[in-house]
Amino acid sequence: MGDIVTAGVLVIGDEILSGRTKDKNIGFIAEYLTNIGIDLKEVRIVADDEADIVAAVNALRARYTYVFTTGGIGPTHDDITADSVAKALDVSIDYHPEVVARFKERYQKPGELNEARLRMARIPQGAEPIQSATILAPGFRIGNVIVMAGVPSIMQAMMDIVAPTLRVGDRMLSESVRGNCREGDIGTPLREIANAHPDTAIGSYPFLDENGTPNTSIVVRSRDQASLTTAMDAVKAMLATLKLPQ
């Protein structure tokens, strides 16, 4: 096995938990991290509650190589992610001079740069802003915690900025095959194959095919191409000899 780098994702926001806003970030982050060689191991969703955010940040940052948070860095009273992360890491929080300068350049009309907007320029002591010419309000990185916006387009831009700075491991390789059977038909032999190939992760995923018939996709994952090929050959051989109930 090669180098393994892990991550947890913390989604923050009452609007996610209430269903008012449908999360579009988890899937994007999961695929992004997989493609660059980071294993997403856990996702948590918490409300806009300081104690809950602090507890989740501390739990995840102790367990994984990186923690990515989304949401709660806007200008309103319930945007408390920056303050909560500062508390979790036991550091102070203040206005970042570089960010304030950007805001002053952007908001030049009288009264436009108000207290609410200035709140977005506050980041924890020791944090590095995640920003670009197209991102006004920054995210930030402090230690192994990467704080990003909840708006998908902004979050995605922030991922592109921070990704080149991350340590990555060996990429997980995967292959899939259509089973043309129900998941229950292959449970026992698939378990035997999985036990015989410990360097792989084998999963089965039910779906309805184009005829509306229950079917199964089998996915084999491994960081080693030879192990992946051997396990997939075993899966295909099993499917070829599978006797289905009449």
Short mmCIF file of C-alpha atoms in Angstrom, two decimals:
data_model
loop_
_atom_site.label_atom_id
_atom_site.label_comp_id
_atom_site.label_asym_id
_atom_site.label_seq_id
_atom_site.Cartn_x
_atom_site.Cartn_y
_atom_site.Cartn_z
CA MET A 1 0.00 0.00 0.00
CA GLY A 2 1.25 3.50 -0.80
CA ASP A 3 0.95 6.74 1.05
CA ILE A 4 -2.60 7.40 2.25
CA VAL A 5 -3.85 10.94 2.84
CA THR A 6 -7.28 11.33 4.45
CA ALA A 7 -9.88 14.04 4.83
CA GLY A 8 -13.10 14.87 6.59
CA VAL A 9 -15.73 17.34 5.43
CA LEU A 10 -17.79 19.52 7.75
CA VAL A 11 -20.88 21.13 6.23
CA ILE A 12 -22.17 24.01 8.36
CA GLY A 13 -25.61 25.56 8.17
CA ASP A 14 -29.14 25.45 9.56
CA GLU A 15 -30.43 25.78 6.01
CA ILE A 16 -28.87 22.44 5.03
CA LEU A 17 -30.38 20.62 7.99
CA SER A 18 -33.82 22.16 7.43
CA GLY A 19 -33.82 21.13 3.77
CA ARG A 20 -34.24 24.70 2.58
CA THR A 21 -30.88 24.50 0.81
CA LYS A 22 -29.89 21.29 -0.97
CA ASP A 23 -26.21 20.53 -0.53
CA LYS A 24 -24.22 20.50 -3.76
CA ASN A 25 -20.76 20.53 -2.25
CA ILE A 26 -20.24 17.09 -0.72
CA GLY A 27 -20.27 15.19 -4.01
CA PHE A 28 -18.01 17.73 -5.69
CA ILE A 29 -15.45 17.63 -2.87
CA ALA A 30 -15.55 13.82 -2.70
CA GLU A 31 -14.85 13.43 -6.41
CA TYR A 32 -12.24 16.21 -6.40
CA LEU A 33 -10.30 14.67 -3.53
CA THR A 34 -10.48 11.17 -4.98
CA ASN A 35 -9.07 12.43 -8.27
CA ILE A 36 -6.05 14.05 -6.62
CA GLY A 37 -5.26 11.19 -4.23
CA ILE A 38 -6.99 12.10 -0.96
CA ASP A 39 -9.44 9.70 0.66
CA LEU A 40 -12.60 11.32 2.00
CA LYS A 41 -13.39 9.28 5.10
CA GLU A 42 -16.19 11.16 6.84
CA VAL A 43 -18.78 13.88 6.31
CA ARG A 44 -20.60 15.71 9.11
CA ILE A 45 -23.36 18.29 8.92
CA VAL A 46 -23.87 20.63 11.86
CA ALA A 47 -26.08 23.60 12.62
CA ASP A 48 -24.95 27.20 13.05
CA ASP A 49 -24.05 26.47 16.66
CA GLU A 50 -20.63 27.40 18.01
CA ALA A 51 -20.29 24.46 20.40
CA ASP A 52 -21.25 21.97 17.70
CA ILE A 53 -18.85 23.48 15.16
CA VAL A 54 -15.98 23.57 17.65
CA ALA A 55 -16.55 19.94 18.68
CA ALA A 56 -16.79 18.75 15.07
CA VAL A 57 -13.69 20.67 13.91
CA ASN A 58 -11.61 19.32 16.78
CA ALA A 59 -12.80 15.75 16.26
CA LEU A 60 -12.14 15.77 12.52
CA ARG A 61 -8.80 17.59 12.57
CA ALA A 62 -7.43 15.10 15.09
CA ARG A 63 -8.57 12.14 12.99
CA TYR A 64 -7.71 13.10 9.41
CA THR A 65 -4.92 14.71 7.41
CA TYR A 66 -7.22 17.56 6.34
CA VAL A 67 -10.60 18.99 7.30
CA PHE A 68 -12.63 20.92 4.74
CA THR A 69 -15.52 23.06 5.96
CA THR A 70 -18.19 24.70 3.83
CA GLY A 71 -20.63 27.41 4.83
CA GLY A 72 -20.96 30.08 7.48
CA ILE A 73 -18.38 32.66 6.34
CA GLY A 74 -20.78 35.30 5.03
CA PRO A 75 -21.79 38.72 6.46
CA THR A 76 -24.81 37.77 8.60
CA HIS A 77 -25.17 37.14 12.31
CA ASP A 78 -25.39 33.37 11.89
CA ASP A 79 -22.15 33.17 9.89
CA ILE A 80 -20.02 32.03 12.81
CA THR A 81 -17.64 29.56 11.20
CA ALA A 82 -14.54 31.76 11.41
CA ASP A 83 -15.10 32.54 15.09
CA SER A 84 -15.83 28.89 15.84
CA VAL A 85 -12.70 27.65 14.08
CA ALA A 86 -10.63 30.23 15.96
CA LYS A 87 -12.10 28.94 19.22
CA ALA A 88 -11.47 25.33 18.24
CA LEU A 89 -7.80 26.09 17.59
CA ASP A 90 -7.57 28.40 20.61
CA VAL A 91 -6.38 31.46 18.68
CA SER A 92 -7.64 35.01 18.41
CA ILE A 93 -9.51 36.40 15.42
CA ASP A 94 -9.20 39.84 13.87
CA TYR A 95 -9.48 41.79 10.63
CA HIS A 96 -6.90 40.72 8.08
CA PRO A 97 -5.27 43.89 6.66
CA GLU A 98 -4.89 42.50 3.14
CA VAL A 99 -8.54 41.49 3.01
CA VAL A 100 -9.68 44.83 4.44
CA ALA A 101 -7.68 46.61 1.73
CA ARG A 102 -9.41 44.53 -0.94
CA PHE A 103 -12.80 45.37 0.54
CA LYS A 104 -12.01 49.10 0.61
CA GLU A 105 -11.06 48.93 -3.05
CA ARG A 106 -14.26 47.09 -3.92
CA TYR A 107 -16.73 49.02 -1.73
CA GLN A 108 -16.03 52.71 -2.32
CA LYS A 109 -19.49 54.22 -2.05
CA PRO A 110 -20.37 55.91 1.27
CA GLY A 111 -21.75 53.37 3.72
CA GLU A 112 -21.18 50.43 1.37
CA LEU A 113 -18.36 48.93 3.43
CA ASN A 114 -20.51 48.42 6.51
CA GLU A 115 -19.95 46.37 9.64
CA ALA A 116 -21.63 43.30 8.16
CA ARG A 117 -19.36 43.18 5.14
CA LEU A 118 -16.28 43.84 7.25
CA ARG A 119 -17.09 40.73 9.30
CA MET A 120 -16.02 38.69 6.28
CA ALA A 121 -12.51 40.16 6.55
CA ARG A 122 -11.97 38.58 9.98
CA ILE A 123 -9.87 35.42 10.03
CA PRO A 124 -8.11 33.57 12.86
CA GLN A 125 -4.60 34.49 13.87
CA GLY A 126 -2.08 32.52 11.83
CA ALA A 127 -4.54 31.65 9.08
CA GLU A 128 -3.74 32.14 5.41
CA PRO A 129 -6.54 33.61 3.26
CA ILE A 130 -7.83 31.64 0.29
CA GLN A 131 -8.65 34.31 -2.26
CA SER A 132 -8.20 35.41 -5.83
CA ALA A 133 -9.23 38.25 -8.11
CA THR A 134 -12.62 36.59 -8.62
CA ILE A 135 -13.25 35.80 -4.94
CA LEU A 136 -14.10 38.79 -2.80
CA ALA A 137 -14.74 37.26 0.62
CA PRO A 138 -11.92 34.83 1.38
CA GLY A 139 -11.87 31.43 2.91
CA PHE A 140 -8.80 30.54 4.90
CA ARG A 141 -6.50 27.74 5.92
CA ILE A 142 -5.15 27.27 9.41
CA GLY A 143 -3.19 24.15 10.26
CA ASN A 144 -4.96 21.24 8.59
CA VAL A 145 -8.34 23.01 8.57
CA ILE A 146 -9.47 24.52 5.25
CA VAL A 147 -12.49 26.84 5.55
CA MET A 148 -14.46 27.48 2.38
CA ALA A 149 -17.66 29.17 1.26
CA GLY A 150 -20.98 27.38 1.07
CA VAL A 151 -21.92 28.82 -2.34
CA PRO A 152 -20.91 26.01 -4.73
CA SER A 153 -19.27 28.17 -7.42
CA ILE A 154 -17.15 30.01 -4.84
CA MET A 155 -16.29 26.82 -2.97
CA GLN A 156 -15.15 25.20 -6.21
CA ALA A 157 -12.90 28.15 -7.00
CA MET A 158 -11.41 27.90 -3.52
CA MET A 159 -10.73 24.17 -4.01
CA ASP A 160 -8.81 24.97 -7.19
CA ILE A 161 -6.70 27.48 -5.26
CA VAL A 162 -5.91 25.29 -2.27
CA ALA A 163 -5.50 21.93 -4.04
CA PRO A 164 -1.94 22.52 -5.34
CA THR A 165 -0.78 23.16 -1.75
CA LEU A 166 -2.09 19.86 -0.36
CA ARG A 167 -0.13 16.71 0.30
CA VAL A 168 -1.64 13.87 -1.70
CA GLY A 169 -1.26 10.10 -1.63
CA ASP A 170 -1.47 7.33 -4.16
CA ARG A 171 -4.70 7.55 -6.11
CA MET A 172 -7.38 4.94 -5.62
CA LEU A 173 -7.96 3.02 -8.86
CA SER A 174 -11.33 1.51 -9.67
CA GLU A 175 -13.11 -0.68 -12.19
CA SER A 176 -16.76 -1.65 -12.42
CA VAL A 177 -18.77 -4.39 -14.06
CA ARG A 178 -22.49 -4.86 -14.60
CA GLY A 179 -23.66 -7.95 -12.76
CA ASN A 180 -26.94 -8.65 -14.59
CA CYS A 181 -28.24 -10.05 -11.32
CA ARG A 182 -29.79 -8.91 -8.08
CA GLU A 183 -27.56 -7.84 -5.23
CA GLY A 184 -28.79 -10.72 -3.08
CA ASP A 185 -27.76 -13.25 -5.73
CA ILE A 186 -24.07 -12.45 -5.30
CA GLY A 187 -23.81 -11.57 -1.61
CA THR A 188 -22.10 -14.79 -0.52
CA PRO A 189 -19.62 -15.27 -3.40
CA LEU A 190 -18.76 -11.57 -3.42
CA ARG A 191 -17.91 -11.74 0.27
CA GLU A 192 -15.62 -14.68 -0.41
CA ILE A 193 -13.84 -12.74 -3.16
CA ALA A 194 -13.48 -9.69 -0.90
CA ASN A 195 -11.98 -11.84 1.87
CA ALA A 196 -9.54 -13.38 -0.60
CA HIS A 197 -8.36 -9.98 -1.84
CA PRO A 198 -7.67 -7.83 1.25
CA ASP A 199 -5.79 -5.19 -0.76
CA THR A 200 -9.01 -4.23 -2.51
CA ALA A 201 -12.35 -2.70 -1.58
CA ILE A 202 -15.28 -4.37 -3.30
CA GLY A 203 -18.79 -2.93 -3.30
CA SER A 204 -22.09 -3.79 -4.92
CA TYR A 205 -24.61 -1.12 -5.88
CA PRO A 206 -28.18 -1.94 -6.91
CA PHE A 207 -29.95 -0.02 -9.67
CA LEU A 208 -32.86 -0.40 -12.08
CA ASP A 209 -31.70 -1.07 -15.62
CA GLU A 210 -33.15 0.29 -18.83
CA ASN A 211 -35.98 -2.26 -18.64
CA GLY A 212 -36.83 -1.38 -15.06
CA THR A 213 -35.34 -4.68 -13.88
CA PRO A 214 -33.31 -4.80 -10.64
CA ASN A 215 -29.63 -5.04 -11.47
CA THR A 216 -26.30 -4.63 -9.71
CA SER A 217 -23.05 -2.84 -10.43
CA ILE A 218 -19.93 -4.29 -8.80
CA VAL A 219 -17.04 -1.89 -8.18
CA VAL A 220 -13.52 -2.96 -7.23
CA ARG A 221 -11.07 -0.40 -5.85
CA SER A 222 -7.38 -0.63 -5.02
CA ARG A 223 -4.24 1.47 -5.07
CA ASP A 224 -2.39 -1.39 -6.74
CA GLN A 225 -3.24 -2.14 -10.36
CA ALA A 226 -2.24 -5.81 -10.15
CA SER A 227 -4.43 -6.38 -7.09
CA LEU A 228 -7.29 -4.59 -8.79
CA THR A 229 -7.00 -6.68 -11.94
CA THR A 230 -6.80 -9.98 -10.05
CA ALA A 231 -9.86 -9.18 -7.94
CA MET A 232 -11.88 -7.97 -10.91
CA ASP A 233 -10.99 -11.15 -12.83
CA ALA A 234 -12.33 -13.14 -9.89
CA VAL A 235 -15.55 -11.09 -9.89
CA LYS A 236 -16.06 -11.61 -13.62
CA ALA A 237 -15.38 -15.34 -13.30
CA MET A 238 -17.93 -15.57 -10.52
CA LEU A 239 -20.53 -13.72 -12.59
CA ALA A 240 -19.88 -15.98 -15.59
CA THR A 241 -20.65 -19.10 -13.56
CA LEU A 242 -23.42 -17.65 -11.43
CA LYS A 243 -26.57 -19.73 -11.32
CA LEU A 244 -29.58 -17.52 -10.77
CA PRO A 245 -32.86 -18.66 -9.20
CA GLN A 246 -35.46 -19.59 -11.80
#
